[in-house]
Coordinates of N, CA and C in Angstrom, one line a residue:
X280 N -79.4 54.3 155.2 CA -79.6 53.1 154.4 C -80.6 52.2 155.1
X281 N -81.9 51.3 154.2 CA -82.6 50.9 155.0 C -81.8 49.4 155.0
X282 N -82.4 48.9 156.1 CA -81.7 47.4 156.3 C -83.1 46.5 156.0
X283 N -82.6 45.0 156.0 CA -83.8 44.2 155.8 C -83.7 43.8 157.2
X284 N -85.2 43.5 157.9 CA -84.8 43.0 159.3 C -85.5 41.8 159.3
X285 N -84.4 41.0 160.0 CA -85.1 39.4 159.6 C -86.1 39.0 160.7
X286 N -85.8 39.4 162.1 CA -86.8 38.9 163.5 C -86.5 40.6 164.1
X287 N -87.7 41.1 164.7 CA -87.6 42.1 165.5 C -88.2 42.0 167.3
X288 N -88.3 42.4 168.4 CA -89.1 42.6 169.4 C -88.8 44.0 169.9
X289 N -89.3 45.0 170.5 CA -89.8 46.1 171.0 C -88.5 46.9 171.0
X290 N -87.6 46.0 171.4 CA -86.4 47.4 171.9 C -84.8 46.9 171.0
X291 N -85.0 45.7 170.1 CA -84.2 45.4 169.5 C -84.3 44.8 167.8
X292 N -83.4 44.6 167.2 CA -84.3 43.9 165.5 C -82.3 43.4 165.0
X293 N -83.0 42.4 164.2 CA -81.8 41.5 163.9 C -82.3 41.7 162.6
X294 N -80.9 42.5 162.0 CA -81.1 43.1 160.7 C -80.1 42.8 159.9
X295 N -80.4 42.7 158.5 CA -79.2 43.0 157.1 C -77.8 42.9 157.6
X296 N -76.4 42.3 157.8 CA -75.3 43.0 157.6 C -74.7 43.6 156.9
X297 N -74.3 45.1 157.0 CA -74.0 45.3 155.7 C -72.6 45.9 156.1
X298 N -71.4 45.2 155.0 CA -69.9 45.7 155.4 C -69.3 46.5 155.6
X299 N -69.9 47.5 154.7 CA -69.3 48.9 155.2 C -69.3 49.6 156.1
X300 N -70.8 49.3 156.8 CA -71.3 50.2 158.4 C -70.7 49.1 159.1
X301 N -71.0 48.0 158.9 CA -70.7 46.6 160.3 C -69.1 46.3 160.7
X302 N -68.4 46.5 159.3 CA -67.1 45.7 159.5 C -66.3 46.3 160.5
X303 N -66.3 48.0 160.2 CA -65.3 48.6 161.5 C -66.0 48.3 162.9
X304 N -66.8 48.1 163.0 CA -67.8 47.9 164.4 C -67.4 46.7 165.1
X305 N -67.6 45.7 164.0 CA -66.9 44.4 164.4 C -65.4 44.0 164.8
X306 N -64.8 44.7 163.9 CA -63.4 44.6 164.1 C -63.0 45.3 165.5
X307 N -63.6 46.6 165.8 CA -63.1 47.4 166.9 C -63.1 46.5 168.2
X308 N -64.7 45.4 167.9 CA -65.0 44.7 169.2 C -64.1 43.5 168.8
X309 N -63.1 42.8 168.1 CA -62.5 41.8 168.0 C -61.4 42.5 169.0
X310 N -61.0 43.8 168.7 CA -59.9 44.0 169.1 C -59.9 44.3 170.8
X311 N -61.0 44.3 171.2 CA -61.5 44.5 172.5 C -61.0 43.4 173.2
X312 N -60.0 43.5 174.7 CA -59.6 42.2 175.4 C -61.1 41.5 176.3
X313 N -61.8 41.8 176.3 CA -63.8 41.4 176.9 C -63.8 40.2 175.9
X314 N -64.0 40.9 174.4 CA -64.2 39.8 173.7 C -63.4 39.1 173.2
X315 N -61.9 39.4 173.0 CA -61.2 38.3 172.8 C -61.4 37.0 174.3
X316 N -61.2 37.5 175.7 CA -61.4 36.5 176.7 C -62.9 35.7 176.3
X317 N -63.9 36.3 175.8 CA -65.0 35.8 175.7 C -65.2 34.8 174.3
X318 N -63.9 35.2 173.4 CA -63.9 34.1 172.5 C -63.2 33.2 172.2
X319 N -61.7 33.6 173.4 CA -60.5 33.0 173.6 C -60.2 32.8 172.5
X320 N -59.6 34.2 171.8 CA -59.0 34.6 170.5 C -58.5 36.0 170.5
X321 N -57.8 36.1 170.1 CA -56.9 37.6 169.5 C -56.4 37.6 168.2
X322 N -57.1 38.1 167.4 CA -57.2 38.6 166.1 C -55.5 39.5 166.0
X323 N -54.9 39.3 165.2 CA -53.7 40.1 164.4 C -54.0 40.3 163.3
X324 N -55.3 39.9 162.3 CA -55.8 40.8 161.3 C -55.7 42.7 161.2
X325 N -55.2 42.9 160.1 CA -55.5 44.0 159.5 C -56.9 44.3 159.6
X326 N -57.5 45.6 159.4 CA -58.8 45.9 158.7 C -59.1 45.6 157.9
X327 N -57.8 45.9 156.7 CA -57.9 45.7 155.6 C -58.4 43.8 155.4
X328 N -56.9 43.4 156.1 CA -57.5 41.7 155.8 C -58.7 41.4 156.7
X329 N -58.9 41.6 157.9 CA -60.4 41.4 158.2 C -61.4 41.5 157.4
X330 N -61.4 42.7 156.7 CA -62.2 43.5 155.5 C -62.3 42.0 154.2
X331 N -61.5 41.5 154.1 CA -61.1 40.3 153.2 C -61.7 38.9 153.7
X332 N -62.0 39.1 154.9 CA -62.3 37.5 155.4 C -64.2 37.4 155.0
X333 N -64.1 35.8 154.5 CA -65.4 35.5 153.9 C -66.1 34.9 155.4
X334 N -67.6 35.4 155.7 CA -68.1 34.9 156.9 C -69.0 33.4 156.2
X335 N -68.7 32.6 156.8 CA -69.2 31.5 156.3 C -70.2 31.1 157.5
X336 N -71.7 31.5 157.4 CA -72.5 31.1 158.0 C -74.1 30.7 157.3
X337 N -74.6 30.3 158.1 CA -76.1 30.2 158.0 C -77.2 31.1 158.2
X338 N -76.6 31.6 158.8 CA -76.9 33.2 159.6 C -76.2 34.2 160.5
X339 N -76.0 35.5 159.9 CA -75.3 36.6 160.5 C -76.3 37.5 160.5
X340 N -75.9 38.3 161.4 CA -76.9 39.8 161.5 C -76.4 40.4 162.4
X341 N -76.8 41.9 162.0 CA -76.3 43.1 162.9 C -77.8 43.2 163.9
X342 N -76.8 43.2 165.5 CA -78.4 43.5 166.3 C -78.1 45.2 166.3
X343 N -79.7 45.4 166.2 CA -79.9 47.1 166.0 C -80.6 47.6 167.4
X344 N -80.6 48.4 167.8 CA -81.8 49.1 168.4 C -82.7 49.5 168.1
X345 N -84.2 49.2 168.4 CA -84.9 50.1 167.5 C -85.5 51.7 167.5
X346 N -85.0 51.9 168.9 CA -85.2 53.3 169.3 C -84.5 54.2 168.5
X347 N -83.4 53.9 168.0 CA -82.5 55.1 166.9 C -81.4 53.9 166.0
X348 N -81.8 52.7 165.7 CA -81.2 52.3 165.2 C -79.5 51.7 165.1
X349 N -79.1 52.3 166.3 CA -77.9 52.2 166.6 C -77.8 50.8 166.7
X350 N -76.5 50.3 166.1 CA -75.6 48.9 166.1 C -74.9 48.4 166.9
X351 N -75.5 47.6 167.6 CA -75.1 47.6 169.3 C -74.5 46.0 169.0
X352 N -74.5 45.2 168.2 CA -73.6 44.0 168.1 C -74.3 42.9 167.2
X353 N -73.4 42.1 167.1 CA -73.8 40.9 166.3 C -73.9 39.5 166.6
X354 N -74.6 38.9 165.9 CA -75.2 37.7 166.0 C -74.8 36.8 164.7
X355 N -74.4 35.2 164.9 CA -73.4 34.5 164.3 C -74.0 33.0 164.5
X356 N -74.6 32.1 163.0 CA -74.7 30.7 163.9 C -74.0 30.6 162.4
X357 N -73.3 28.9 163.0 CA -72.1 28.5 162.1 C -72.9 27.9 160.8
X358 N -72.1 27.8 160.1 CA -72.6 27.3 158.5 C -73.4 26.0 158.6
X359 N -73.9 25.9 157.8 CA -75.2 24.6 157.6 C -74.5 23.8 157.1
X360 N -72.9 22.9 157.3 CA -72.3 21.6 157.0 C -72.1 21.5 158.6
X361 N -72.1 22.4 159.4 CA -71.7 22.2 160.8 C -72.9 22.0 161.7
X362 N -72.8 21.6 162.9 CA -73.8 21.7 164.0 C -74.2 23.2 164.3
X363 N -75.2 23.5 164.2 CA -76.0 24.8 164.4 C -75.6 25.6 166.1
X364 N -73.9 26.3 165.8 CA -73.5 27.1 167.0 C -73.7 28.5 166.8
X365 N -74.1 28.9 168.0 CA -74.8 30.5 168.0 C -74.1 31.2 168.7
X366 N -73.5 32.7 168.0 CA -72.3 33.3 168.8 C -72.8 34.7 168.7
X367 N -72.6 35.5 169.7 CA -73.3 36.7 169.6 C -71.3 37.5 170.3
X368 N -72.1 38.9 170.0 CA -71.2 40.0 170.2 C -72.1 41.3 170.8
X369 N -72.0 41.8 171.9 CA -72.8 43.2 172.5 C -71.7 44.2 172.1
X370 N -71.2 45.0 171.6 CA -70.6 46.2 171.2 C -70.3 46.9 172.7
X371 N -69.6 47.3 173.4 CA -69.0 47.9 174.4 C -69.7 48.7 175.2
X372 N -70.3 50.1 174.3 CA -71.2 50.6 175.3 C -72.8 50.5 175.3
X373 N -72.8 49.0 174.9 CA -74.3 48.7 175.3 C -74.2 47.3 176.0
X374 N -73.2 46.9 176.4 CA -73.2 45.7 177.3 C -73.5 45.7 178.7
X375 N -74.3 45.1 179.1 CA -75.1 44.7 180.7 C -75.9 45.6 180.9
X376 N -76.9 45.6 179.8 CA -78.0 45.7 179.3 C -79.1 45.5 179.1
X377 N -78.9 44.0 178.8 CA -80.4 43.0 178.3 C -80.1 42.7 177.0
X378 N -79.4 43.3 176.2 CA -79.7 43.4 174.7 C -79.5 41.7 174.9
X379 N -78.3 40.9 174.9 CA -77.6 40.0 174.7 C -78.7 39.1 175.3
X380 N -79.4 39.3 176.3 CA -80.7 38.3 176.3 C -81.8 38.3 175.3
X381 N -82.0 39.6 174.7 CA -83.2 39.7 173.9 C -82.8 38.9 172.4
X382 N -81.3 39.6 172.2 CA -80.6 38.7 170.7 C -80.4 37.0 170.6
X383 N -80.2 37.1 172.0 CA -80.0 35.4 171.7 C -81.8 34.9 171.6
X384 N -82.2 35.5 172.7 CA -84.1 35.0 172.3 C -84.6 35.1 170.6
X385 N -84.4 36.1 170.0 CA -84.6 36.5 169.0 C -84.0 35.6 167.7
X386 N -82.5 35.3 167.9 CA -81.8 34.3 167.3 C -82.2 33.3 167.0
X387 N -82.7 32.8 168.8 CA -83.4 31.5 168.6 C -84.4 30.9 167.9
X388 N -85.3 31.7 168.2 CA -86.8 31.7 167.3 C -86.8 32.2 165.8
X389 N -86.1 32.5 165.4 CA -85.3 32.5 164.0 C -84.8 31.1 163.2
X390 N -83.7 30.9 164.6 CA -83.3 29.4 164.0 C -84.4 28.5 163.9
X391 N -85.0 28.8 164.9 CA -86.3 27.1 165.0 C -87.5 27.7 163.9
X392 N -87.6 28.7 163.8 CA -89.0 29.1 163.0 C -88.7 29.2 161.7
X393 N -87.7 30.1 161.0 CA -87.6 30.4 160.3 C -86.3 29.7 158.9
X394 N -85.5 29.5 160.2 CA -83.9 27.9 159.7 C -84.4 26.6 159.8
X395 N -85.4 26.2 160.6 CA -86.3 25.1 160.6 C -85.4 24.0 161.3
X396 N -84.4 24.7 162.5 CA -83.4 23.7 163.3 C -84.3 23.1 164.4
X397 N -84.3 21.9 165.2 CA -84.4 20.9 165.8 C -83.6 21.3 166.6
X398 N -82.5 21.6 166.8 CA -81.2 22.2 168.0 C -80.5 23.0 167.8
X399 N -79.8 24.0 168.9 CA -78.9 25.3 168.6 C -78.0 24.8 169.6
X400 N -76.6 25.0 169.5 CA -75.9 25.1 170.8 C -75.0 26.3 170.9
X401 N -74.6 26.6 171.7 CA -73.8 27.7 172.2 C -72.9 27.5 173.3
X402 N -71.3 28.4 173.1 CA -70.7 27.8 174.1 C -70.0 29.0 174.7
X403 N -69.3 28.8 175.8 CA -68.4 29.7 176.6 C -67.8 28.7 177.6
X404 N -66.6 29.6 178.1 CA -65.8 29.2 179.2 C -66.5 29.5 180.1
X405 N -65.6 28.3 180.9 CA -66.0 27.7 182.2 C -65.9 29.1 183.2
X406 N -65.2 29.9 182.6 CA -65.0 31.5 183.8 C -66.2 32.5 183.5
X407 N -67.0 32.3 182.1 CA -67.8 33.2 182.2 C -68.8 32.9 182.6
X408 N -69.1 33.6 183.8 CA -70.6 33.1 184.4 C -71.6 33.6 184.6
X409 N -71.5 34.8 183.5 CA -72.3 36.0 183.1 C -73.1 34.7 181.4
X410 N -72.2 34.7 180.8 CA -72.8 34.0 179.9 C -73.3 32.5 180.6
X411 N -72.8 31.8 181.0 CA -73.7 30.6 181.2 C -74.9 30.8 182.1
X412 N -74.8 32.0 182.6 CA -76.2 32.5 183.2 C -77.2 32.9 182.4
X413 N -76.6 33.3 181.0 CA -77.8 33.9 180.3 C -78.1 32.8 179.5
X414 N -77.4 31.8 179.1 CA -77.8 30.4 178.5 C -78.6 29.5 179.0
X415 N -78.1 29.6 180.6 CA -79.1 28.8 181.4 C -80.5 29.2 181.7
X416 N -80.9 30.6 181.5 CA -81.5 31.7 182.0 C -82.7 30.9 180.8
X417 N -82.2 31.2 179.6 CA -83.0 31.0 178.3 C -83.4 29.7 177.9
X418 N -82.7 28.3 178.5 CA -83.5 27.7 178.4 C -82.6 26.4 177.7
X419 N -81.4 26.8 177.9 CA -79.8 25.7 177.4 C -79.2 25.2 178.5
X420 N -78.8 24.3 178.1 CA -78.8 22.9 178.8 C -76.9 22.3 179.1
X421 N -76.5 22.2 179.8 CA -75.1 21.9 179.4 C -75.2 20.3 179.0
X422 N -74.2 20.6 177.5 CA -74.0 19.4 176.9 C -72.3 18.8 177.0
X423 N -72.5 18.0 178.3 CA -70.7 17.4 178.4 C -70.6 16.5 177.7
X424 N -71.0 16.2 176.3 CA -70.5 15.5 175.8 C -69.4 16.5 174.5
X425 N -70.2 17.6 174.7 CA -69.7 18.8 173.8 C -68.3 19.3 173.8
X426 N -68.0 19.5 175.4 CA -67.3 20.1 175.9 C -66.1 20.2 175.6
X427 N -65.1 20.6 175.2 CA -63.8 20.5 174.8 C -62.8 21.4 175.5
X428 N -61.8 21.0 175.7 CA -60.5 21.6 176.1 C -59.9 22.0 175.2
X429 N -59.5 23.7 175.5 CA -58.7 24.6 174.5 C -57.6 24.6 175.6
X430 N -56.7 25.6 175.5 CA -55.6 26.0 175.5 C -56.1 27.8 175.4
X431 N -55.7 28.9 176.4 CA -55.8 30.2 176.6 C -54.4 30.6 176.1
X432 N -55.4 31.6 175.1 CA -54.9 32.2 174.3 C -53.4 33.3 174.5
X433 N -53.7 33.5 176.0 CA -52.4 33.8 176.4 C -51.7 33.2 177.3
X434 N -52.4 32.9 178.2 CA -51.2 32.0 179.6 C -50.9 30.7 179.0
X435 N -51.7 30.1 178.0 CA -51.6 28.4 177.9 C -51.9 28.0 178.5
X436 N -52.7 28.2 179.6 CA -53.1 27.2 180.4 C -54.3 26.4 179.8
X437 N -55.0 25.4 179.9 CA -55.7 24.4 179.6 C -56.9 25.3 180.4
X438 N -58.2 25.5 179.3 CA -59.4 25.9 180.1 C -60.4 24.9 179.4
X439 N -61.8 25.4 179.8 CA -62.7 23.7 179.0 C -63.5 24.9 178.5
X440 N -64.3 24.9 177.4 CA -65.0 25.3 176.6 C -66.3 24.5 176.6
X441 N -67.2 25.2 177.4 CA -68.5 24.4 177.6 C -69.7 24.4 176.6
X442 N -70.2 23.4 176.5 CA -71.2 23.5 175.1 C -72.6 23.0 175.8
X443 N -73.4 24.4 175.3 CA -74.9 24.0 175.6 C -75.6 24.2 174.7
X444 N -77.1 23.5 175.1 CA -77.7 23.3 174.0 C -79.3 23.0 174.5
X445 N -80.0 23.3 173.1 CA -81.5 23.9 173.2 C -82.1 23.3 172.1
X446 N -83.0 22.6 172.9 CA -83.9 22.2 171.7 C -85.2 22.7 171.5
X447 N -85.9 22.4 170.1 CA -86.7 23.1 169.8 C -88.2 23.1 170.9

């Protein structure tokens, strides 16, 4: 099946999502404890009801490879009533890679070029310091006015959810 690809660079391309190929892909990585810690969430969705949930965004897309097309993860900024947050997903056996640097680059210049945003922000915990490294890396900024305290999704304990941000 061909996909439409919205932004591409040499070793990666931010393409079409399409349900039938993406959903089990996505779901498998919800159920993944990496990404639940990295979203501080744990899904008890079905497939089925996963399969049923409406993605309410401004922009989704499946990151592809372009060497053999393989579907190595996804890319997520929140709906256009909200502040423009960018959430990505690397699929398991393509993580610590680069992809997740090239997607979020790619994302970006999408939002500013093509969404015609002024600002993106993106967040993670204060423990991941793989992601604030690649935020910082690219060119985001911590915004403590953003920052919010959650509650972990298993111990309870109080963690802070850090918000950064990039302007055009």
């Amino acid at each position: 099946m061909t996909r439409k690809t919205y932004i591409s660079c040499d070793d990666i391309k931010l393409s079409e999502y399409i349900d039938d190929i993406d959903d089990p892909l996505q779901y498998a990585c919800w159920l993944d404890p990496v990404t639940e810690e990295g979203f501080n969430y744990k899904s008890d969705l079905s497939f089925e009801s996963f399969q049923k949930e409406v993605t309410h965004s401004r922009f989704h897309a499946s990151i592809l490879r372009t060497s053999d097309d393989a579907v190595i993860g996804y890319v997520f900024m929140s709906p256009e009533e909200k502040i423009p947050d960018l959430a990505i997903m690397i699929y398991k056996p393509y993580r610590h890679q680069g992809y997740g640097k090239q997607a979020v680059k790619l994302a970006l210049q999408y939002g500013f070029d093509t969404l015609g945003l002024d600002i993106i922000h993106a967040g993670c915990y204060e423990h991941h310091t793989i992601s604030e490294h690649l935020l910082t890396t690219l060119g985001f900024h911590l915004n403590e006015k953003g920052c919010i305290e959650e509650t972990h999704y298993l111990t309870g304990e109080k963690i802070i959810q850090l918000d950064y941000v990039i302007h055009k």
